[in-house]
Tab-separated table of C-alpha atoms in Angstrom:
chain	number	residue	atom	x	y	z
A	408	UNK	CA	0.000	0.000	0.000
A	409	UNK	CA	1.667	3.189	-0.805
A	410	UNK	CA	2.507	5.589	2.272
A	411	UNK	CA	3.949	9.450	2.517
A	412	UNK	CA	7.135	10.112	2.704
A	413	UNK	CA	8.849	9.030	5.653
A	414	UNK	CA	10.675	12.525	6.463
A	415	UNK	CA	7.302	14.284	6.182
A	416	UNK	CA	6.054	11.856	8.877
A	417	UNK	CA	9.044	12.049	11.396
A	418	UNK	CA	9.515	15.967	10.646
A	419	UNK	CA	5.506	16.149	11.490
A	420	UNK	CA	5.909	14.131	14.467
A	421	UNK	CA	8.560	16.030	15.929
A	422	UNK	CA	6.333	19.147	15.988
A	423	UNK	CA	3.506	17.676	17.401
A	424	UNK	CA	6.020	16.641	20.118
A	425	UNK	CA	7.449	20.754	19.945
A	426	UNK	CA	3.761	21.859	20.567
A	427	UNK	CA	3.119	19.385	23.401
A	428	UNK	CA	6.569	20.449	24.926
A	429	UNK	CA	5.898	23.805	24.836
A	430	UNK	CA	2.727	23.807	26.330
A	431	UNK	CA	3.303	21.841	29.289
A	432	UNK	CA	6.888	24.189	29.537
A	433	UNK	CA	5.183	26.879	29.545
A	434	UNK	CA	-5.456	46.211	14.361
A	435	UNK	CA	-8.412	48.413	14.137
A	436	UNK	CA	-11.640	45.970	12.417
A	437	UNK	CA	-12.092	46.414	8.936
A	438	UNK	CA	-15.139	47.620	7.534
A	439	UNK	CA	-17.674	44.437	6.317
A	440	UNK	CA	-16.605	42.864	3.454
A	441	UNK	CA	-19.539	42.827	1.170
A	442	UNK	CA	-21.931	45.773	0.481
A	443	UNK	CA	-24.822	44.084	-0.987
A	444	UNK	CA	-28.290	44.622	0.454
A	445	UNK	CA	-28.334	42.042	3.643
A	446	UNK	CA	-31.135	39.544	3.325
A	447	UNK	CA	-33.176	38.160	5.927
A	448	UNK	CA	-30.621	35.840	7.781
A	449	UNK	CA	-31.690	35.384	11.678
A	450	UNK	CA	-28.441	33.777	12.809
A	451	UNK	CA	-25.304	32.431	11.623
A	452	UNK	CA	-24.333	28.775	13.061
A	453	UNK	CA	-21.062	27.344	12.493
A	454	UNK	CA	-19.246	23.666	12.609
A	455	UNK	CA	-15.561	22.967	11.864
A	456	UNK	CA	-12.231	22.985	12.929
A	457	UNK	CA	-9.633	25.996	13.387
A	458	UNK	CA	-10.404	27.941	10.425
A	459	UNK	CA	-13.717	28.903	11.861
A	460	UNK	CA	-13.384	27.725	15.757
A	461	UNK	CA	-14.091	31.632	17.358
A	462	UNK	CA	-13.108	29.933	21.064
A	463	UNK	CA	-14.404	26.629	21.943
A	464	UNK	CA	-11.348	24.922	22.632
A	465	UNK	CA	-10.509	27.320	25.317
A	466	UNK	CA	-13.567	25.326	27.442
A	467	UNK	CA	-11.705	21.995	26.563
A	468	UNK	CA	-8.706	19.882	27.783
A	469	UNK	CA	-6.246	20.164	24.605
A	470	UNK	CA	-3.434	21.224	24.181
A	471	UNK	CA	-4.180	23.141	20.891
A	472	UNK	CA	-5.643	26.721	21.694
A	473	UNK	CA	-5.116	30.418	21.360
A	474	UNK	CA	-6.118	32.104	24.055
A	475	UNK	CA	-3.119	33.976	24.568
A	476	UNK	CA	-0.874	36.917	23.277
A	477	UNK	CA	-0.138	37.329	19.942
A	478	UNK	CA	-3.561	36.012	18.698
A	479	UNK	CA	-6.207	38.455	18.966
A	480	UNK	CA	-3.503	41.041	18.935
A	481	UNK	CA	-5.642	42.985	15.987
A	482	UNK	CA	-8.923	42.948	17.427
A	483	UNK	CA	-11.299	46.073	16.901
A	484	UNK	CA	-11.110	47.812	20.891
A	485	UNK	CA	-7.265	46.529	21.424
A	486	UNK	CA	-5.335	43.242	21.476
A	487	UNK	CA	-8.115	40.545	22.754
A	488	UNK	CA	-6.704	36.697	22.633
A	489	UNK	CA	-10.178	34.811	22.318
A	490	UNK	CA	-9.005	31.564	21.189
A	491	UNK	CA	-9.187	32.479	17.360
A	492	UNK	CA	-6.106	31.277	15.188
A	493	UNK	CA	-5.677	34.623	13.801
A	494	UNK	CA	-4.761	38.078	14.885
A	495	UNK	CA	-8.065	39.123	14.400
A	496	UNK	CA	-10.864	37.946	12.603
A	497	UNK	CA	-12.585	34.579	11.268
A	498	UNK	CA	-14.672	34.791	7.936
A	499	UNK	CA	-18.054	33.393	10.070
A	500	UNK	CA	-17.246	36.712	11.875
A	501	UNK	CA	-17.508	39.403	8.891
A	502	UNK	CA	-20.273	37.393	7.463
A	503	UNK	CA	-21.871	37.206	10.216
A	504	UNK	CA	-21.630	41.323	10.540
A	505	UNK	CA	-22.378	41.831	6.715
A	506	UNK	CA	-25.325	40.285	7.598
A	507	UNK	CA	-26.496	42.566	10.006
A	508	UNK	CA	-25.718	40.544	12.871
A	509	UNK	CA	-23.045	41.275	15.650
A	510	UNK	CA	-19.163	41.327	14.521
A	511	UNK	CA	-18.314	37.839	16.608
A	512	UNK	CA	-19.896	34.834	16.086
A	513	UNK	CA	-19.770	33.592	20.218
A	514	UNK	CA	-18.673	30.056	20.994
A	515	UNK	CA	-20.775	27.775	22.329
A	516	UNK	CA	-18.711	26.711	24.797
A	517	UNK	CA	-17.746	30.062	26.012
A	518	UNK	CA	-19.356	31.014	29.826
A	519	UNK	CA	-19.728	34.529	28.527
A	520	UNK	CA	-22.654	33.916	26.383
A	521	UNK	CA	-25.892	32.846	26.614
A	522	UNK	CA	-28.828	31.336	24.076
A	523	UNK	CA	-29.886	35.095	23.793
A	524	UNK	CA	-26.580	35.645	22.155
A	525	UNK	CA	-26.456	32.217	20.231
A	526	UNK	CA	-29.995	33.296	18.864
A	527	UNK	CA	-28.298	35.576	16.554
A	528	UNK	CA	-25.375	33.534	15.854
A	529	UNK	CA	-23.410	30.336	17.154
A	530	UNK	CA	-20.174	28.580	16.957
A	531	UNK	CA	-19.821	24.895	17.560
A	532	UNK	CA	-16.657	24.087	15.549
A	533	UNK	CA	-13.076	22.881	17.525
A	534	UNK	CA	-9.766	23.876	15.867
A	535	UNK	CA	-7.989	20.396	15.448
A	536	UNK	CA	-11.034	18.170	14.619
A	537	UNK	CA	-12.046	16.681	11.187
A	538	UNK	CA	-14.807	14.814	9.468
A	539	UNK	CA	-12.966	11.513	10.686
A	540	UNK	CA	-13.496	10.917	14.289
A	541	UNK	CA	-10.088	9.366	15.041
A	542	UNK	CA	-8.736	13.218	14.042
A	543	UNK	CA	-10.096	14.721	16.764
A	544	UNK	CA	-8.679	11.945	19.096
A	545	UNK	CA	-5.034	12.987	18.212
A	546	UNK	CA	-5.158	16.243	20.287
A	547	UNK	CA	-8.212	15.553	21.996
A	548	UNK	CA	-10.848	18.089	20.704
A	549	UNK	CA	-14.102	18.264	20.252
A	550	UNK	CA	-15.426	15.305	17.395
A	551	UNK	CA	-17.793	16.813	14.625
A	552	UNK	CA	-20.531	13.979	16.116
A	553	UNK	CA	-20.219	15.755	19.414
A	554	UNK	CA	-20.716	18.985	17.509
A	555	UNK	CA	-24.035	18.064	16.219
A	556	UNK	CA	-25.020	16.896	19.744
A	557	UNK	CA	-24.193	20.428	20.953
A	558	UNK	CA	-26.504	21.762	18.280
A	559	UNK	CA	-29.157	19.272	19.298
A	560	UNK	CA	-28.916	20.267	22.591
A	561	UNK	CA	-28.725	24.256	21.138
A	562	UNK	CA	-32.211	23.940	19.660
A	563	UNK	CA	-33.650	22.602	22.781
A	564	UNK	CA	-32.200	25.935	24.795
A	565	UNK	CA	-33.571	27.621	21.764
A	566	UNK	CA	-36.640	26.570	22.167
A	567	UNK	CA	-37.165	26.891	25.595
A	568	UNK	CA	-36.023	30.730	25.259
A	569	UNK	CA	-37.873	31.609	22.079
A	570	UNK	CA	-40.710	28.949	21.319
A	571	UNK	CA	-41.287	26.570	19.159
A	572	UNK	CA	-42.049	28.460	16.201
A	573	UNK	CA	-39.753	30.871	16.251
A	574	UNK	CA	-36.826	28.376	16.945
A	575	UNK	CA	-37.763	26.693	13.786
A	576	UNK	CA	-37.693	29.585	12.045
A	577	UNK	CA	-34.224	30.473	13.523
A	578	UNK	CA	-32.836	27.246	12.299
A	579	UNK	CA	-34.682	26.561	9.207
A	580	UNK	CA	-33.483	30.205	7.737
A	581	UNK	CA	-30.117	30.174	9.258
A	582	UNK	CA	-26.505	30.430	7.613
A	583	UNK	CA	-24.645	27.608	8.211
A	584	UNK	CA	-21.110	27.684	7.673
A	585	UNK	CA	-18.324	24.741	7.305
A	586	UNK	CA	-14.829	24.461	7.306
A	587	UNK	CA	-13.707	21.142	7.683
A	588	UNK	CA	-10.773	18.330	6.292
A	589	UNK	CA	-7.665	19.567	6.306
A	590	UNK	CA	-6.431	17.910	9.749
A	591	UNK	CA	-7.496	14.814	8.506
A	592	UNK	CA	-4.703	14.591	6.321
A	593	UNK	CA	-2.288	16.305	7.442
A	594	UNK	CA	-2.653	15.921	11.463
A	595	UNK	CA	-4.555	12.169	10.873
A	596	UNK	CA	-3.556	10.638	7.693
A	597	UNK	CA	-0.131	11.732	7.452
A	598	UNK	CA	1.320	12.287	10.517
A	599	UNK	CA	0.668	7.625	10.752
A	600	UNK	CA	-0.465	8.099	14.857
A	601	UNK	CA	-3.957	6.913	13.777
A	602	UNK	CA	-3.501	3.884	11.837
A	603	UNK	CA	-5.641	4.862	8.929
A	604	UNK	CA	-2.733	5.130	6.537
A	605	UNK	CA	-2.928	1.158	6.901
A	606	UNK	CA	-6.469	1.060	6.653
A	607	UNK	CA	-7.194	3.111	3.575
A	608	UNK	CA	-5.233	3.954	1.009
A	609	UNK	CA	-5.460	7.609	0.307
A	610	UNK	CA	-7.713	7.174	-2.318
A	611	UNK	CA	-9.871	5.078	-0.297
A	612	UNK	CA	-9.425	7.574	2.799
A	613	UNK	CA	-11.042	10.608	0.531
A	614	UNK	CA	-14.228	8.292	-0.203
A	615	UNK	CA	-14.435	7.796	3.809
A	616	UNK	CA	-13.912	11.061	4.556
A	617	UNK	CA	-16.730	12.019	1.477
A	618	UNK	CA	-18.892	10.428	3.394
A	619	UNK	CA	-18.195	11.239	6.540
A	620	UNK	CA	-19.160	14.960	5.211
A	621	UNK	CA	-22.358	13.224	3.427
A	622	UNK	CA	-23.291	11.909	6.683
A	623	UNK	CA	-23.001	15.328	8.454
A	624	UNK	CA	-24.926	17.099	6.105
A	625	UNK	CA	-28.056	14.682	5.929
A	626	UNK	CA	-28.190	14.885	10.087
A	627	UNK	CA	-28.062	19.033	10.165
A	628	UNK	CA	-30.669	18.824	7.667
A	629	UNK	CA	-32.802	16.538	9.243
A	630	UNK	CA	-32.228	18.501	11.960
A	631	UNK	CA	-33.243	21.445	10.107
A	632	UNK	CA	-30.531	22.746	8.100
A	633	UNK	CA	-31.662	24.055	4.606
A	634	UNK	CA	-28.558	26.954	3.752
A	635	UNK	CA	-25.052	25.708	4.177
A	636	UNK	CA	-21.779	26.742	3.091
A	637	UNK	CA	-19.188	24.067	2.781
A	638	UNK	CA	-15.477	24.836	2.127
A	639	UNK	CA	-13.350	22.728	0.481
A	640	UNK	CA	-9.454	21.214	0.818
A	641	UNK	CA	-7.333	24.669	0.346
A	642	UNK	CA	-3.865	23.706	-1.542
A	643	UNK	CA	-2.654	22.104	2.128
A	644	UNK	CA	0.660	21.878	0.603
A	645	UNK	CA	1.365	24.973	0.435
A	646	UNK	CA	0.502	25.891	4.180
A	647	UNK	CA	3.897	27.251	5.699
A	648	UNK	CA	4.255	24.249	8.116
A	649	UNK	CA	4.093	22.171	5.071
A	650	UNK	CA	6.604	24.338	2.822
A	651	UNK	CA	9.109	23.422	5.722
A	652	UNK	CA	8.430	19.680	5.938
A	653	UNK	CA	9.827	19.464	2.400
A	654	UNK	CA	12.949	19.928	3.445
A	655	UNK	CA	14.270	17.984	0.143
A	656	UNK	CA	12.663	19.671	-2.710
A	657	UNK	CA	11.248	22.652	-1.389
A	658	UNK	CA	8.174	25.288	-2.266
A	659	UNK	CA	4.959	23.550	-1.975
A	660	UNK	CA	3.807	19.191	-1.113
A	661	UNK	CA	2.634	18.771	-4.692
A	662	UNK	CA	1.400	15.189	-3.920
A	663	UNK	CA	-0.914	16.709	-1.099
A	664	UNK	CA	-1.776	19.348	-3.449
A	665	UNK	CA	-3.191	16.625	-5.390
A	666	UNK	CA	-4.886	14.890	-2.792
A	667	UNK	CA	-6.932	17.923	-2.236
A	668	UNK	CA	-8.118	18.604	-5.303
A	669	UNK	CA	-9.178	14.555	-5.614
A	670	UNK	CA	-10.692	15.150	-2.623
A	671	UNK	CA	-12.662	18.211	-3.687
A	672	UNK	CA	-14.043	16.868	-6.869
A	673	UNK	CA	-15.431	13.495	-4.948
A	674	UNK	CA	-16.768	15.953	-2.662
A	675	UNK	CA	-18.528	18.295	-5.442
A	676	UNK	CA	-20.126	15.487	-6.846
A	677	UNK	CA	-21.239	14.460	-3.460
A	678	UNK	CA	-22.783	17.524	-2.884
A	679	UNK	CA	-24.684	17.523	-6.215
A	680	UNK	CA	-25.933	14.169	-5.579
A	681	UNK	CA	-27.155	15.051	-1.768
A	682	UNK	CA	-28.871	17.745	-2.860
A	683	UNK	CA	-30.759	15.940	-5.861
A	684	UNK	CA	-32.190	14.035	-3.148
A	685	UNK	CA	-32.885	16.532	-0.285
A	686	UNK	CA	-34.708	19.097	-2.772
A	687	UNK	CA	-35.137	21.997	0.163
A	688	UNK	CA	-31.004	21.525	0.993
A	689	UNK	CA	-29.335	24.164	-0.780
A	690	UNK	CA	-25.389	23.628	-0.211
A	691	UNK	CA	-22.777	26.298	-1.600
A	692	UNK	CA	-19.673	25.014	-2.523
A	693	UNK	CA	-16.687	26.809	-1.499
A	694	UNK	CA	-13.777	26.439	-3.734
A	695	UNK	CA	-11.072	27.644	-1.216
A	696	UNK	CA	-8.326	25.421	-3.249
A	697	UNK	CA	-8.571	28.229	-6.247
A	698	UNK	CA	-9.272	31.303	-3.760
A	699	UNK	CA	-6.073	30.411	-1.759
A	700	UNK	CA	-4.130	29.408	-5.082
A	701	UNK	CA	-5.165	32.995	-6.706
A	702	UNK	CA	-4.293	34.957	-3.650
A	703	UNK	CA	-0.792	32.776	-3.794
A	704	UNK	CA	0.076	33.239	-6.842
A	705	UNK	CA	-1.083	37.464	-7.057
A	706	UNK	CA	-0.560	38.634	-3.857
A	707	UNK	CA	-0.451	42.120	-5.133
A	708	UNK	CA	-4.106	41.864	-5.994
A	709	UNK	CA	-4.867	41.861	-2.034
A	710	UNK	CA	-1.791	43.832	-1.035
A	711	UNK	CA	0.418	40.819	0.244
A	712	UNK	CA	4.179	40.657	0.081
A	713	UNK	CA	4.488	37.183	1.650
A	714	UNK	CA	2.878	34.001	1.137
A	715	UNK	CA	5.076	31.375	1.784
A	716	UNK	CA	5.772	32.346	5.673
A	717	UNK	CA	3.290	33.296	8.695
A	718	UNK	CA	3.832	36.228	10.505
A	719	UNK	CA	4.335	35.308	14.077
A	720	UNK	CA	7.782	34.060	14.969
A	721	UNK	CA	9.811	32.365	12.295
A	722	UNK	CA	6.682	31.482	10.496
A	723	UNK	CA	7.642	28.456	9.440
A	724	UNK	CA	7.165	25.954	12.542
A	725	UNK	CA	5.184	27.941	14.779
A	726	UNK	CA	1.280	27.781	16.032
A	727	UNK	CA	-0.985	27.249	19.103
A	728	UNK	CA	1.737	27.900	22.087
A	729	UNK	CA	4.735	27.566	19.526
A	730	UNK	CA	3.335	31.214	18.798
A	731	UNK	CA	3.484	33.488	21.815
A	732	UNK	CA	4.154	36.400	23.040
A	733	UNK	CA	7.923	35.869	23.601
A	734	UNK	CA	8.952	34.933	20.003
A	735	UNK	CA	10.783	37.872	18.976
A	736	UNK	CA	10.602	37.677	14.933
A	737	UNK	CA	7.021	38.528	15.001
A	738	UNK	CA	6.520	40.816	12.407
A	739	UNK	CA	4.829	44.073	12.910
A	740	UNK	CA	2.305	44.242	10.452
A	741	UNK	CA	0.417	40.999	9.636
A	742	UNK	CA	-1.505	42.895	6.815
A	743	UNK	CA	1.608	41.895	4.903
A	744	UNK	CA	1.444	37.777	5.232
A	745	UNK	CA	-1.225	35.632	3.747
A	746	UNK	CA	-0.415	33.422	7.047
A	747	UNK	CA	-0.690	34.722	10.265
A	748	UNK	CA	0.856	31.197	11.872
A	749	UNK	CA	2.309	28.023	10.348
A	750	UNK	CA	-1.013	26.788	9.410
A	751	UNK	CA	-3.871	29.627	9.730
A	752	UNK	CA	-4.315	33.035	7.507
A	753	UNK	CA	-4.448	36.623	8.844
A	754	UNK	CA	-7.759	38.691	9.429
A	755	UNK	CA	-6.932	40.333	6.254
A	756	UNK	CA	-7.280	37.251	3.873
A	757	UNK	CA	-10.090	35.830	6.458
A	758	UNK	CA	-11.928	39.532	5.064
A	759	UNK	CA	-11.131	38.062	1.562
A	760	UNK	CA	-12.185	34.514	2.272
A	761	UNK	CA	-15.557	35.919	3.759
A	762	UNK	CA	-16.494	38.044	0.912
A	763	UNK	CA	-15.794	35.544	-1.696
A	764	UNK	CA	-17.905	33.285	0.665
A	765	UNK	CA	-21.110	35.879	0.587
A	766	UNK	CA	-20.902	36.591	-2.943
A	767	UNK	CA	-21.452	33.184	-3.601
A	768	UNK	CA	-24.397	32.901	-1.305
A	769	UNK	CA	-25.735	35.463	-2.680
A	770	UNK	CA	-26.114	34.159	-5.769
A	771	UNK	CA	-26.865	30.613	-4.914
A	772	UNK	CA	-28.397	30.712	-1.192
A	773	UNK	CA	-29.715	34.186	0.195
């Protein structure tokens, strides 16, 4: 059965040791990034991993958060670490505020909020997690099942706070936004610490993991779900983290490139057939491979000068508590960097990400 290369698994492994290590060791907001008439959206409800996760991890025992100094350093009001992987910013957040809704879409797990707040807008996703289940075990976060369970037990607050009808209503004509796949390659597939690499081959793992996301889909709509965004594989290898692992041939992991656009196009057509049979599910594909790729390859078009390193610390290595507030090569203006860590963009291409994201919604959703 073919299997990665082994210096991408042992470089991977060591930082996933780094990260554990170091834990136990140790901007003004942009205006909203669409200006088309807002339609009637009553709340924006989100399910993922890191690329959307506004704070839940920070309520959870893993070792992979961001609740501290830099992140959040670019928050409207004043540096404000909330357990975002960003300096600022996550695209549920400005399309949540195009919208007409508040600015920060509030975790679920977060003490500071309440089902008032979560009327208007909700976060269940867990940075680290993926559509396979055995992802979320490697750092212990919150599994995508468990994330449906906490929007099962959501609409039962909901209803108790609003009523019946009006939480249906609330649900039924909801945004619903998904980020989701990434780890399970490259913190699940290829890193070997699950086993699946001798289970599937990777062919076989991007049919699972198809309908893994199939499976998610049919439950939120049963559940009530009718408008949802889902987000394809971005070019993964040509996240910073990744650039490094290829210590041999450097610039981008063409091979996971690849896998991520084979991935995608099962996924597409998995989409089109869902919805063929679920005729009230309306599901906007979000082709994040090409708006990533664009943004990589003109970086002038959005202002960027570097795409191939984040901005905090080296950029190369560095996320979760690899990235804090002692590093001192943190550069001074992320609005420079596509990345603002190893693995996760800046608020400024999150803006970008969101606004490509609504445009599309607009024309196939709202």
């Amino acid at each position: 059965m073919p299997s990665p290369p082994s210096h991408h698994r042992h470089a991977a492994a060591l930082l996933l040791l780094a990260l554990q290590l170091s834990c136990c060791g140790g901007g003004a907001r942009s205006s909203s990034p669409s200006t088309s008439p807002s339609p009637k959206v009553p709340a924006v409800i989100v399910f993922g991993d890191s690329t959307v996760d506004t704070g839940n991890n920070n309520a959870i025992g893993t070792i992979l958060k961001s609740d501290f100094a830099p992140y959040g350093r670019d928050m409207a009001g004043g540096p404000k670490p909330t357990g975002r992987f960003c300096n600022g910013r996550l695209p549920p957040d400005f399309i949540s505020e195009a919208l007409g809704l508040p600015p920060l879409v509030p975790a679920y797990l977060d003490p500071a909020y309440g089902i008032d707040d979560f009327a208007r807008g909700v976060c269940f996703a867990s940075a680290g997690t993926g559509l396979d289940n055995k992802t979320a075990d490697v750092l212990s976060v919150i599994p995508l099942w468990k994330e449906v369970e906490y929007f099962k037990e959501y609409q039962r607050r909901l209803r108790r706070h609003v009523g019946r009808a009006r939480a249906r209503r609330i649900v039924s004509d909801a945004l619903y936004v998904v980020s989701i796949g990434t780890n399970d390659f490259l913190e699940n597939y290829y890193l070997f610490v699950t086993g699946r690499f001798m289970e599937f081959t990777v062919g076989e793992f991007e049919d699972f993991l198809v309908s893994q996301a199939e499976w998610f889909l049919a439950e939120i709509h049963r559940l009530g779900a009718r408008r949802v965004t889902f987000a394809g594989l971005s070019p993964i290898g040509c996240l910073p983290l990744e650039r490094t692992l290829n210590v041999f041939r450097g610039g981008c992991i063409e091979e996971y490139n690849q896998v991520a656009r084979d991935y995608n196009e099962k996924l597409v057509a998995m989409l089109g057939r869902l919805m063929a049979s679920r005729p009230k599910l309306k599901v906007a594909y979000i082709n994040v491979y090409k708006n990533m790729l664009d943004l990589i390859t003109n970086p002038s078009t959005l202002g960027l000068e570097n795409v191939e390193e984040g901005c905090c610390a080296t950029g190369k290595v560095e996320m979760s508590y690899m990235c804090n507030d002692k590093s001192p090569m943190t550069c001074e203006d992320a609005g420079k960097f596509f990345f603002w860590d190893s693995f996760h963009p800046t608020e400024k291409v999150n803006k970008f990400f969101a606004k490509e994201t609504l445009d599309l919604c607009y024309e196939q959703l709202l």
